[in-house]
GROMACS .gro file of N, CA and C in nm:
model
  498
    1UNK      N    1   2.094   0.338  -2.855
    1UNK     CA    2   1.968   0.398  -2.895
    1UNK      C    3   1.958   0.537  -2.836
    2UNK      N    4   1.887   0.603  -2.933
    2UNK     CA    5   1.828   0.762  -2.852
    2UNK      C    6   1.720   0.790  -2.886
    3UNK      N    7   1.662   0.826  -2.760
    3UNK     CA    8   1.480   0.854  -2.756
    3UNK      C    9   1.523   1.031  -2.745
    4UNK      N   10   1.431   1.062  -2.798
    4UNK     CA   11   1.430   1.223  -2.821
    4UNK      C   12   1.297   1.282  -2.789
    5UNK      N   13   1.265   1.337  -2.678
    5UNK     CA   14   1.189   1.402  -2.619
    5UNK      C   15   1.181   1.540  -2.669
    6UNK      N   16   1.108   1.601  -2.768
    6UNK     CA   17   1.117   1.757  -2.777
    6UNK      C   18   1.287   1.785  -2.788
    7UNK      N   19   1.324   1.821  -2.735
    7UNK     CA   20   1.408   1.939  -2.688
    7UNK      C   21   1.572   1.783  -2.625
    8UNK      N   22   1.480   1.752  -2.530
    8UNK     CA   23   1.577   1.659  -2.522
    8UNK      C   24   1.600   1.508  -2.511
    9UNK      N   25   1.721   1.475  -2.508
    9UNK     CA   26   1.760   1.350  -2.584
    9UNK      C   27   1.817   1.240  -2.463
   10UNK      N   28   1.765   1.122  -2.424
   10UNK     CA   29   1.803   1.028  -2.331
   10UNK      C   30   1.876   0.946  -2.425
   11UNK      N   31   2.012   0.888  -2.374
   11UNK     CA   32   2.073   0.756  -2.456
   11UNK      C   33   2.043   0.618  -2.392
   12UNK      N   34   2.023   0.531  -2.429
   12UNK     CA   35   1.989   0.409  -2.357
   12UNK      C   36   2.092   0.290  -2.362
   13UNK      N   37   2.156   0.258  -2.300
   13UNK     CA   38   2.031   0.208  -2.150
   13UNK      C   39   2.101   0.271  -1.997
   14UNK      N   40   2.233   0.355  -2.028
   14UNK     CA   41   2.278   0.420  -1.951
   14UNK      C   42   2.213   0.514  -1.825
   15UNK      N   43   2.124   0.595  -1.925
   15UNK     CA   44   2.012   0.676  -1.871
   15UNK      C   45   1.879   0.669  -1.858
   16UNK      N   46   1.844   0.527  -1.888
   16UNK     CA   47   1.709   0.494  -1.856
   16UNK      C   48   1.686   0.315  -1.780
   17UNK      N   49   1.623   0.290  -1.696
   17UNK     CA   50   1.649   0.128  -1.664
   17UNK      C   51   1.556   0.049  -1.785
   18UNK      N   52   1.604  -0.094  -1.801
   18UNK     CA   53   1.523  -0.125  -1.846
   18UNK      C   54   1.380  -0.150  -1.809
   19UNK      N   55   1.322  -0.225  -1.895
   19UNK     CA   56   1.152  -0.214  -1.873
   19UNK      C   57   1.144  -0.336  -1.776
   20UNK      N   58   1.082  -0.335  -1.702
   20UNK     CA   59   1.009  -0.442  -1.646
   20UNK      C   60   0.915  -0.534  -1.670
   21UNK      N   61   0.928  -0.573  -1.763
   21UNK     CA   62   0.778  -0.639  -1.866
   21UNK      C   63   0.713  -0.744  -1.792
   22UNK      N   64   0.794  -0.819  -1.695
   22UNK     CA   65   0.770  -0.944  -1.594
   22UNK      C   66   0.668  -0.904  -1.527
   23UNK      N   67   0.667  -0.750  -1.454
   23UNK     CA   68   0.585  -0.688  -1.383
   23UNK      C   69   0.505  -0.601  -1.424
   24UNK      N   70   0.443  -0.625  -1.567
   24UNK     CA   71   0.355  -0.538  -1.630
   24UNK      C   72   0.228  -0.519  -1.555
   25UNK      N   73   0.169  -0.644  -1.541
   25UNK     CA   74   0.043  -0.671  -1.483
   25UNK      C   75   0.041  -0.613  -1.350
   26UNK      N   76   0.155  -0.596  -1.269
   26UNK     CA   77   0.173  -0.484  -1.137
   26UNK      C   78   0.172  -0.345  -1.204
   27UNK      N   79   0.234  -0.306  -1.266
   27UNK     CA   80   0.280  -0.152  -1.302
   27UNK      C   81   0.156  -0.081  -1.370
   28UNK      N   82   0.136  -0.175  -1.487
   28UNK     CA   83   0.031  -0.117  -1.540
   28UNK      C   84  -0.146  -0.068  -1.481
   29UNK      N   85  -0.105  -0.186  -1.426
   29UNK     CA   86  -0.319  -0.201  -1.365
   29UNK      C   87  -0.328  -0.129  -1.250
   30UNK      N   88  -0.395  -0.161  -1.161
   30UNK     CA   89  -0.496  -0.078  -1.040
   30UNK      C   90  -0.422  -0.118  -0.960
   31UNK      N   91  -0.318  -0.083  -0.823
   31UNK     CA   92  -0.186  -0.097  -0.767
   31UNK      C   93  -0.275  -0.049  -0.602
   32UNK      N   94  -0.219  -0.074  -0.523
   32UNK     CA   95  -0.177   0.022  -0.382
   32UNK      C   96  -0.041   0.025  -0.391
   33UNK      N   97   0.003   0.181  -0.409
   33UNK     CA   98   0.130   0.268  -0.399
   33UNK      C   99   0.160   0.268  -0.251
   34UNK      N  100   0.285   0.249  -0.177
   34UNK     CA  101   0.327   0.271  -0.078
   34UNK      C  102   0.425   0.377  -0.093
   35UNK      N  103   0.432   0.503   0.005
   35UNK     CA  104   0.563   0.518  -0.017
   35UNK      C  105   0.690   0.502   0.063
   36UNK      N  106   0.777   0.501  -0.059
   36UNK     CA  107   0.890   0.413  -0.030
   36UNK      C  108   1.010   0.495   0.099
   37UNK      N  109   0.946   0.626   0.096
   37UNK     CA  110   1.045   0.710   0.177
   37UNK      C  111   1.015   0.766   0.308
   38UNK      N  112   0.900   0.730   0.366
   38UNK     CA  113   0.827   0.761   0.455
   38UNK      C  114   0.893   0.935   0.545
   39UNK      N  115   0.824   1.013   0.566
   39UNK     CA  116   0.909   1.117   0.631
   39UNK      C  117   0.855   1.118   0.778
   40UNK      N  118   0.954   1.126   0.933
   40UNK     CA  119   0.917   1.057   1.029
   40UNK      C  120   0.803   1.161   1.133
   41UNK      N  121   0.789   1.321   1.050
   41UNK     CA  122   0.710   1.378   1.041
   41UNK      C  123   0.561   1.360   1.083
   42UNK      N  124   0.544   1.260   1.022
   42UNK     CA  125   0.386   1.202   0.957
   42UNK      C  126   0.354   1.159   1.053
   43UNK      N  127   0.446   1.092   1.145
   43UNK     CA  128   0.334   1.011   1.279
   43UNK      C  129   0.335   0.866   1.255
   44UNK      N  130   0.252   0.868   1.154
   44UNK     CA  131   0.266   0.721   1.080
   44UNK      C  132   0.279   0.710   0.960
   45UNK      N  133   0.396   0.595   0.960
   45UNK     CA  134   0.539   0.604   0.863
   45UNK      C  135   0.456   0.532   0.697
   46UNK      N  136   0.345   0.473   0.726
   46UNK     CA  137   0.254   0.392   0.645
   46UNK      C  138   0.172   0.499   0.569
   47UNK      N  139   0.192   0.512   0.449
   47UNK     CA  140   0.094   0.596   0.340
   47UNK      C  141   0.084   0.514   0.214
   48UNK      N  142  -0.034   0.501   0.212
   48UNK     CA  143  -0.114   0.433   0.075
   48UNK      C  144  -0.207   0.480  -0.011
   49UNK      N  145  -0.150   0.499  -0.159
   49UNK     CA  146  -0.368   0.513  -0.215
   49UNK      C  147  -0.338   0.378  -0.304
   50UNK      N  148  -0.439   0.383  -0.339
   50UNK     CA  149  -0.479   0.279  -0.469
   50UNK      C  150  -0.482   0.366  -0.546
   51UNK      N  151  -0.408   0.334  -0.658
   51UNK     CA  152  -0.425   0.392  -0.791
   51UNK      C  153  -0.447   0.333  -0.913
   52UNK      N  154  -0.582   0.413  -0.968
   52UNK     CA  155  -0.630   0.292  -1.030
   52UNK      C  156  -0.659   0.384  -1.194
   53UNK      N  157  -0.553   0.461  -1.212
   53UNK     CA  158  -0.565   0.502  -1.351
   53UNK      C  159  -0.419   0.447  -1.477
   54UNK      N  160  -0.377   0.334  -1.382
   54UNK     CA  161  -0.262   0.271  -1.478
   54UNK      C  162  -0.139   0.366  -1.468
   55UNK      N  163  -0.095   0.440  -1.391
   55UNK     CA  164  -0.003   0.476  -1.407
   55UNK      C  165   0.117   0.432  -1.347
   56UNK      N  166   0.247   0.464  -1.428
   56UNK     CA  167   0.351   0.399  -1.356
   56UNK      C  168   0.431   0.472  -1.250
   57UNK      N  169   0.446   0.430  -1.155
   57UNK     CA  170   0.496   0.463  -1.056
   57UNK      C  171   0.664   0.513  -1.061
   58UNK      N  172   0.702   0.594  -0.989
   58UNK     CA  173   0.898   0.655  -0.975
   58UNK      C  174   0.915   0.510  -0.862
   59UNK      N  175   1.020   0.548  -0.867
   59UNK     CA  176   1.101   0.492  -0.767
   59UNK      C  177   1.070   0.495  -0.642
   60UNK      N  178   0.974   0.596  -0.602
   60UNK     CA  179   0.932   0.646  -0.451
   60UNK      C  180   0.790   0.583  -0.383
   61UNK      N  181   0.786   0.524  -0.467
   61UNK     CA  182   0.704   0.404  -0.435
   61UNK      C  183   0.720   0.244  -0.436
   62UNK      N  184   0.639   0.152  -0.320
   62UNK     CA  185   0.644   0.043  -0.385
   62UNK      C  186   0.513   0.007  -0.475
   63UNK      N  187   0.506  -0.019  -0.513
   63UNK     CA  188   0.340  -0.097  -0.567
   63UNK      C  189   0.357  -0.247  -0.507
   64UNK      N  190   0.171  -0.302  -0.477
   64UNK     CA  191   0.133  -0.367  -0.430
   64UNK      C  192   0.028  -0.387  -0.500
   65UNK      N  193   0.019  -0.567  -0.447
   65UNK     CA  194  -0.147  -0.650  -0.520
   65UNK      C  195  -0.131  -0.751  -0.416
   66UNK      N  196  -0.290  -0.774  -0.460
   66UNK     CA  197  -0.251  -0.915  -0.396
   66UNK      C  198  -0.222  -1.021  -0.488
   67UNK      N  199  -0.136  -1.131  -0.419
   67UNK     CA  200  -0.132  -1.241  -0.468
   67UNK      C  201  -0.168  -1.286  -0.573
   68UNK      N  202  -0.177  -1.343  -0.669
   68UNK     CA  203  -0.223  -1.412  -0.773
   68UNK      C  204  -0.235  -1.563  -0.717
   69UNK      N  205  -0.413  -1.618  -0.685
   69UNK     CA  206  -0.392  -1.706  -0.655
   69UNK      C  207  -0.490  -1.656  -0.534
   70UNK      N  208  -0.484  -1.566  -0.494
   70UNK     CA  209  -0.570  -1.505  -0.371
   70UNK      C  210  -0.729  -1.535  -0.368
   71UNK      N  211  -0.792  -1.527  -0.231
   71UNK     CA  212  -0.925  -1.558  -0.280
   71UNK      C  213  -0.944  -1.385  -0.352
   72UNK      N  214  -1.103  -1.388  -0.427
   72UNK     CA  215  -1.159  -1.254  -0.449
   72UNK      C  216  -1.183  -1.165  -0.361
   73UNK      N  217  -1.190  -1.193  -0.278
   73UNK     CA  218  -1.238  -1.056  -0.195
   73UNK      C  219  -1.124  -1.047  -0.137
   74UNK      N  220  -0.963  -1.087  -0.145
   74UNK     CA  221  -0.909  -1.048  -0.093
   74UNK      C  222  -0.869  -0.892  -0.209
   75UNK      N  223  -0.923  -0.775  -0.189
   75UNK     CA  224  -0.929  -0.670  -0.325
   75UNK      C  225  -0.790  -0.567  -0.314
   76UNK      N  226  -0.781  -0.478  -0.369
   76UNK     CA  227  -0.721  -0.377  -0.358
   76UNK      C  228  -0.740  -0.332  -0.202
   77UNK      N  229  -0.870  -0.274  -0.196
   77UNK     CA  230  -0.922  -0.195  -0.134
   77UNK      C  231  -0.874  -0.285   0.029
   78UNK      N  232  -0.889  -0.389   0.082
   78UNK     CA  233  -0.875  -0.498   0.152
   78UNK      C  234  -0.710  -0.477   0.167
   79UNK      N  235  -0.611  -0.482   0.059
   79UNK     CA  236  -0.510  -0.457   0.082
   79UNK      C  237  -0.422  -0.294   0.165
   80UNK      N  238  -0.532  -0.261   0.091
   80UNK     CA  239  -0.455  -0.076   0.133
   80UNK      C  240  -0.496  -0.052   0.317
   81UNK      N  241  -0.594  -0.107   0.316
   81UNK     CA  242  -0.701  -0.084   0.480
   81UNK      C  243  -0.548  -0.175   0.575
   82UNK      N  244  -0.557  -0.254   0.494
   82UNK     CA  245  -0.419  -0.378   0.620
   82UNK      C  246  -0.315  -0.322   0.630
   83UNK      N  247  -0.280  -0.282   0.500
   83UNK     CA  248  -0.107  -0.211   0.486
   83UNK      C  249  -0.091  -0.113   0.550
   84UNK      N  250  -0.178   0.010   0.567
   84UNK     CA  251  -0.193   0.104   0.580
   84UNK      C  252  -0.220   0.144   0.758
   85UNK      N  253  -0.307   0.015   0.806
   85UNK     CA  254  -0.370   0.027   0.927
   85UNK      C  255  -0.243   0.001   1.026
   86UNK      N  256  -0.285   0.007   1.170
   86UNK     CA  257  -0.156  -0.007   1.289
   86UNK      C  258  -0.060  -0.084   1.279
   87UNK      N  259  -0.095  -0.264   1.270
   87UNK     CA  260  -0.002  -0.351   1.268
   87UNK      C  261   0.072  -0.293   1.160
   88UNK      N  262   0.072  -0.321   1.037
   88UNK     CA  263   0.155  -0.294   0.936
   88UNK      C  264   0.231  -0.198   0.960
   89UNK      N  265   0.137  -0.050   1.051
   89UNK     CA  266   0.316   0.063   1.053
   89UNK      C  267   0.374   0.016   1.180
   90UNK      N  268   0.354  -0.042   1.301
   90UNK     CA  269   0.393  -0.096   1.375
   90UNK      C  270   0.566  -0.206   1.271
   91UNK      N  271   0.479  -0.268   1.229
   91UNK     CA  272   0.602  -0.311   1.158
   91UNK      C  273   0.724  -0.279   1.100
   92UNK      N  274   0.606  -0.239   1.009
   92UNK     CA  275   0.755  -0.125   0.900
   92UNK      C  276   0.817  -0.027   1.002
   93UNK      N  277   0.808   0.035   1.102
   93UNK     CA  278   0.891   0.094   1.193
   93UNK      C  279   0.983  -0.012   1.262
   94UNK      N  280   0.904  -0.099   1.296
   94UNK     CA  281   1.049  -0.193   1.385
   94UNK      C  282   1.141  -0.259   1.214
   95UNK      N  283   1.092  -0.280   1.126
   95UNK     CA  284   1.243  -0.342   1.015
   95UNK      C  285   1.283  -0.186   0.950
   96UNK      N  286   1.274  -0.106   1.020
   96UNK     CA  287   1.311  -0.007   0.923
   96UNK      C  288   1.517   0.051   0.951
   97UNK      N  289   1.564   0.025   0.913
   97UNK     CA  290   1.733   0.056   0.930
   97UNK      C  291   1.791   0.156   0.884
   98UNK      N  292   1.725   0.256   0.779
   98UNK     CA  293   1.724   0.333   0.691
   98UNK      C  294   1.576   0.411   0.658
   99UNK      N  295   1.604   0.546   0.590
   99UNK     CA  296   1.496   0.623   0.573
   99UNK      C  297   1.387   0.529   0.508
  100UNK      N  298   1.440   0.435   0.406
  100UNK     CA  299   1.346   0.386   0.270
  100UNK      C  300   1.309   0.287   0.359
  101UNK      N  301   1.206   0.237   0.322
  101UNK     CA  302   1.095   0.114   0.354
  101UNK      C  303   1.183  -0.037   0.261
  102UNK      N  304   1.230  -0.115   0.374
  102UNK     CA  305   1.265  -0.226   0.248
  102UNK      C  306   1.166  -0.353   0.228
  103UNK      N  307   1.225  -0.395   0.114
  103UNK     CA  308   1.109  -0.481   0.065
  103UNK      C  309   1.116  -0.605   0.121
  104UNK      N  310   1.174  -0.634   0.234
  104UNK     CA  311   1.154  -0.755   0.352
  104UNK      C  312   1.045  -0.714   0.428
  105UNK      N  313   1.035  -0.610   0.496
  105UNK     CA  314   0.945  -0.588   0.583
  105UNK      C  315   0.811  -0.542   0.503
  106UNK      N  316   0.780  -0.523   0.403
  106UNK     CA  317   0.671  -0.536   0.360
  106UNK      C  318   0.660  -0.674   0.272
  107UNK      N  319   0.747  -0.726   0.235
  107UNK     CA  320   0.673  -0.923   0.225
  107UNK      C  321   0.635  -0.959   0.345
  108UNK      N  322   0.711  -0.940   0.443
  108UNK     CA  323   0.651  -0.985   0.583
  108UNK      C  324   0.542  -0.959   0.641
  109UNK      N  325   0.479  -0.851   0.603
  109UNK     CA  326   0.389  -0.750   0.732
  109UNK      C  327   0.246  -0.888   0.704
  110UNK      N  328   0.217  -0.879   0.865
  110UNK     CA  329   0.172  -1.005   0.892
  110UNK      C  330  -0.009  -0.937   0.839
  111UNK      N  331  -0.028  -1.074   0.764
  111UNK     CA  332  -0.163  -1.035   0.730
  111UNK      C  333  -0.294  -1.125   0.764
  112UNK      N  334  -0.401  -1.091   0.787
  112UNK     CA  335  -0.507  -1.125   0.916
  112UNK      C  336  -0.533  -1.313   0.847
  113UNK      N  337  -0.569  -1.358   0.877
  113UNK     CA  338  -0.600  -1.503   0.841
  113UNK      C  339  -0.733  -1.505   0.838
  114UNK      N  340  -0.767  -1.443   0.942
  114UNK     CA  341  -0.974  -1.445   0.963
  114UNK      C  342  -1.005  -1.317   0.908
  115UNK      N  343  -0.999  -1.296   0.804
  115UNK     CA  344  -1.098  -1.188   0.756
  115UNK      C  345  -1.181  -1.295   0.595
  116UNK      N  346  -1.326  -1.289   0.661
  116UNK     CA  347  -1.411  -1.347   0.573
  116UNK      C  348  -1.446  -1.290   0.464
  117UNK      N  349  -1.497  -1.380   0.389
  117UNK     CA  350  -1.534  -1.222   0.210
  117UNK      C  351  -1.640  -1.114   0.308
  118UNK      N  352  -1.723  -1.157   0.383
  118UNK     CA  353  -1.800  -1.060   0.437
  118UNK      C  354  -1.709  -0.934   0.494
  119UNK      N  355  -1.643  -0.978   0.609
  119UNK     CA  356  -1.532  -0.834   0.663
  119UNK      C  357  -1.518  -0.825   0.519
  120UNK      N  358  -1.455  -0.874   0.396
  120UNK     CA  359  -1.370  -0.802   0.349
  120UNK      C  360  -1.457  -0.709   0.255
  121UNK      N  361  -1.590  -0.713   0.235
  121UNK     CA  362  -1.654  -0.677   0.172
  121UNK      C  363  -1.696  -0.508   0.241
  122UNK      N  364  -1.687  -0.554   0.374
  122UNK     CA  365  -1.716  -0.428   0.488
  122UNK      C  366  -1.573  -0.350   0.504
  123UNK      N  367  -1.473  -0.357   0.492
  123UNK     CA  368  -1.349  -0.322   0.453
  123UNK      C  369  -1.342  -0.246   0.327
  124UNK      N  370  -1.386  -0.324   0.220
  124UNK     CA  371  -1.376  -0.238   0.122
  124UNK      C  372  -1.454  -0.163   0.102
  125UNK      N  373  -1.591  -0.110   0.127
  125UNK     CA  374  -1.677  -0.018   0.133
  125UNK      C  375  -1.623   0.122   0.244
  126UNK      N  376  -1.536   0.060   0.369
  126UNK     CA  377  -1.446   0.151   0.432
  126UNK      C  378  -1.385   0.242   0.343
  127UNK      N  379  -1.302   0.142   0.298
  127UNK     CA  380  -1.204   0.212   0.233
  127UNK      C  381  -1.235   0.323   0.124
  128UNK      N  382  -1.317   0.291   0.002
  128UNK     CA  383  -1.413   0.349  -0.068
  128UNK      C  384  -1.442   0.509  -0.030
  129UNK      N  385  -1.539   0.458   0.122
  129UNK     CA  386  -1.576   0.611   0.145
  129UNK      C  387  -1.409   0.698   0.208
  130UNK      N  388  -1.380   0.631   0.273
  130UNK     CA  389  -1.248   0.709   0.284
  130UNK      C  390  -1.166   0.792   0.181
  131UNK      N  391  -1.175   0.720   0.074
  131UNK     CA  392  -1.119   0.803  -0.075
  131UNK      C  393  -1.249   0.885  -0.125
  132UNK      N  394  -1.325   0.847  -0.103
  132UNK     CA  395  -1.423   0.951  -0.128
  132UNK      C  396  -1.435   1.089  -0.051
  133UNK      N  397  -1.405   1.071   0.067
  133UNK     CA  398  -1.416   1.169   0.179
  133UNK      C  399  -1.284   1.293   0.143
  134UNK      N  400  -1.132   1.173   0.101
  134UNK     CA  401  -1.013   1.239   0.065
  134UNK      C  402  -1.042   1.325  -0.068
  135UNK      N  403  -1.121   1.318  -0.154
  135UNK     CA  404  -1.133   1.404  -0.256
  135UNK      C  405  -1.194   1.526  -0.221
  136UNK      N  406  -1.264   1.538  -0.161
  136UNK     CA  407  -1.297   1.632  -0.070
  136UNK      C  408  -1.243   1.714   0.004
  137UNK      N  409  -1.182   1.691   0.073
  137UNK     CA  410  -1.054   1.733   0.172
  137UNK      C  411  -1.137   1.697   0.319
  138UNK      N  412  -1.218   1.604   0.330
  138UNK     CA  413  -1.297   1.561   0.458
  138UNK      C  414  -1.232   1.459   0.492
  139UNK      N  415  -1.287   1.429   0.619
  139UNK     CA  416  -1.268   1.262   0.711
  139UNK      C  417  -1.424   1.170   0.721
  140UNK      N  418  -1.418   1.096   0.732
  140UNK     CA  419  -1.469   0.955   0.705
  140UNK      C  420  -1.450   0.880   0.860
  141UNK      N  421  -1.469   0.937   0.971
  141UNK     CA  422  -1.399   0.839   1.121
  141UNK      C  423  -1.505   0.756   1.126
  142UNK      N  424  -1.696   0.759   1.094
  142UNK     CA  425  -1.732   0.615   1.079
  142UNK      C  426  -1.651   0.481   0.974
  143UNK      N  427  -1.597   0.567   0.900
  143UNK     CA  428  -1.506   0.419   0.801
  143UNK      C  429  -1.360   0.382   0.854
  144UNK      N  430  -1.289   0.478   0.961
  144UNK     CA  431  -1.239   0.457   0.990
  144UNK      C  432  -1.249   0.299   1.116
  145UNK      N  433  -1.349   0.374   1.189
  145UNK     CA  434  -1.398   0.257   1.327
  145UNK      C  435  -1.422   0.183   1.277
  146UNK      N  436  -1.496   0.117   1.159
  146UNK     CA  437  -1.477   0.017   1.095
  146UNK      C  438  -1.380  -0.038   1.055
  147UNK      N  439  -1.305   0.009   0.968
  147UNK     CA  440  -1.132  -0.063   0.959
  147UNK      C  441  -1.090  -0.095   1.081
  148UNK      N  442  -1.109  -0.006   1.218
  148UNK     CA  443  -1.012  -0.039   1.354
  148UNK      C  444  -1.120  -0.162   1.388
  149UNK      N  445  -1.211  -0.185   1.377
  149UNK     CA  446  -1.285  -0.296   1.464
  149UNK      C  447  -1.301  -0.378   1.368
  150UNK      N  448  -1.321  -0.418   1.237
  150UNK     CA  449  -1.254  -0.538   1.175
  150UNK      C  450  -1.113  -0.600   1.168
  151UNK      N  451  -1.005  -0.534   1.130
  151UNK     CA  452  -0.930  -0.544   1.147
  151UNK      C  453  -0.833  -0.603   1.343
  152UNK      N  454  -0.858  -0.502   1.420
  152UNK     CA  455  -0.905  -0.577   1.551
  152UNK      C  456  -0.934  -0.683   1.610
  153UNK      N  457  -1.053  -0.738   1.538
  153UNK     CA  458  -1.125  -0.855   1.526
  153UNK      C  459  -0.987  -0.944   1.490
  154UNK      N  460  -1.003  -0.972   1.373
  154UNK     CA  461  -0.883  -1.012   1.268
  154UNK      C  462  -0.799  -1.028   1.305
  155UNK      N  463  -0.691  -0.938   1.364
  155UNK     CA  464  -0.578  -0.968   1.466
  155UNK      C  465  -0.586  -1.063   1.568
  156UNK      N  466  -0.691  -1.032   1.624
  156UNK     CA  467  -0.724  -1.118   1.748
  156UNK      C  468  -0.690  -1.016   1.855
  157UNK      N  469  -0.654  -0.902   1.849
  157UNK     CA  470  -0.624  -0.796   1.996
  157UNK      C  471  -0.725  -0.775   2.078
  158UNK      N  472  -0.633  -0.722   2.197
  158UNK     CA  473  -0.726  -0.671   2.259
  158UNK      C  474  -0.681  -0.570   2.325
  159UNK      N  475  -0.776  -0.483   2.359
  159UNK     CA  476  -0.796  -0.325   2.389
  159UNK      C  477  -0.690  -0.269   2.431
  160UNK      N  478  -0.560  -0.323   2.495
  160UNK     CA  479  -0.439  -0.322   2.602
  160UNK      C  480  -0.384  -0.282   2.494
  161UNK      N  481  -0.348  -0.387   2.346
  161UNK     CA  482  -0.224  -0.405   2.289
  161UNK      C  483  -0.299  -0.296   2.148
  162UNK      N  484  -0.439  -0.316   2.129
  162UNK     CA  485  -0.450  -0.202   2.024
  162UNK      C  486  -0.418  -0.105   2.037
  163UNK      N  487  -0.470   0.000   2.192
  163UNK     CA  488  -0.406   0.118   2.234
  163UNK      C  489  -0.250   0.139   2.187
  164UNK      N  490  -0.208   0.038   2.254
  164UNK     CA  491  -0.016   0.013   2.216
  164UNK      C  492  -0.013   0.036   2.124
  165UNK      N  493  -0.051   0.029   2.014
  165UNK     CA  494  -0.058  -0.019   1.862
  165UNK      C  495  -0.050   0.161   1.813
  166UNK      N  496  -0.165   0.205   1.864
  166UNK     CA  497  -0.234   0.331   1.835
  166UNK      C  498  -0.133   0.424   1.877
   0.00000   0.00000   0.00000
């Protein structure tokens, strides 16, 4: 086959992968993007948005959902705050062997057991203003202290090992 773009011409399936149709319902819909290449720059190796205009992601990302099967309030927004927050880059730094993020250590990254629809409801309103604040080019550190002290909670830490964390 040849798809013809304007000007130019891809042959398939050499130069294009196939589709993923299994994972439509990931690719297509409202995702948290990780990226997949972290640069060690950053401080912390963990960067997330939710993206929620259907687009499909390169290679330089993973996409994320939750579960199918999950309670409701476990949301997007609930996901990006966990992935994104200490434990999780704590993690992905200790399985990391290589520049790229692999996809063991993010099935693994340990996720809170006690967060009620309430936290998670207070979580996702965090998160919210935080992307709100990012369109802006502002900070949000009351939504932040919220993510650190639910989450916190959630873990079960305490002040010794969050610092560590931090």
């Amino acid at each position: 086959y040849y798809i013809q773009y304007g000007t130019d011409t891809i042959i398939y399936p050499n130069e294009l992968k196939r589709p993923r149709m299994s994972k439509k319902y990931l690719l297509a819909g409202n995702k948290v993007l990780l990226v997949s290449d972290p640069d060690p720059s950053w401080g912390q190796r963990v960067k997330v948005a939710i993206e929620r205009r259907g687009y499909y992601p390169s290679e330089s990302f993973w996409v994320l959902a939750p579960k199918r099967g999950q309670p409701e309030h476990i949301t997007l927004e609930v996901l990006a705050a966990v992935v994104s927050w200490y434990v999780s880059n704590a993690w992905i730094v200790e399985h990391l062997r290589a520049p790229k993020v692999p996809s063991d250590a993010i099935k693994s990254i340990p996720f809170p057991r006690k967060l009620s629809a309430a936290d998670c409801r207070k979580l996702e309103s965090a998160v919210c203003q935080l992307e709100a604040a990012a369109q802006y080019d502002q900070s949000a550190p009351d939504a932040q202290l919220i993510i650190d002290q639910m989450l916190k909670e959630a873990y079960q830490l305490d002040d010794t090992t969050f610092e560590r964390l931090r």
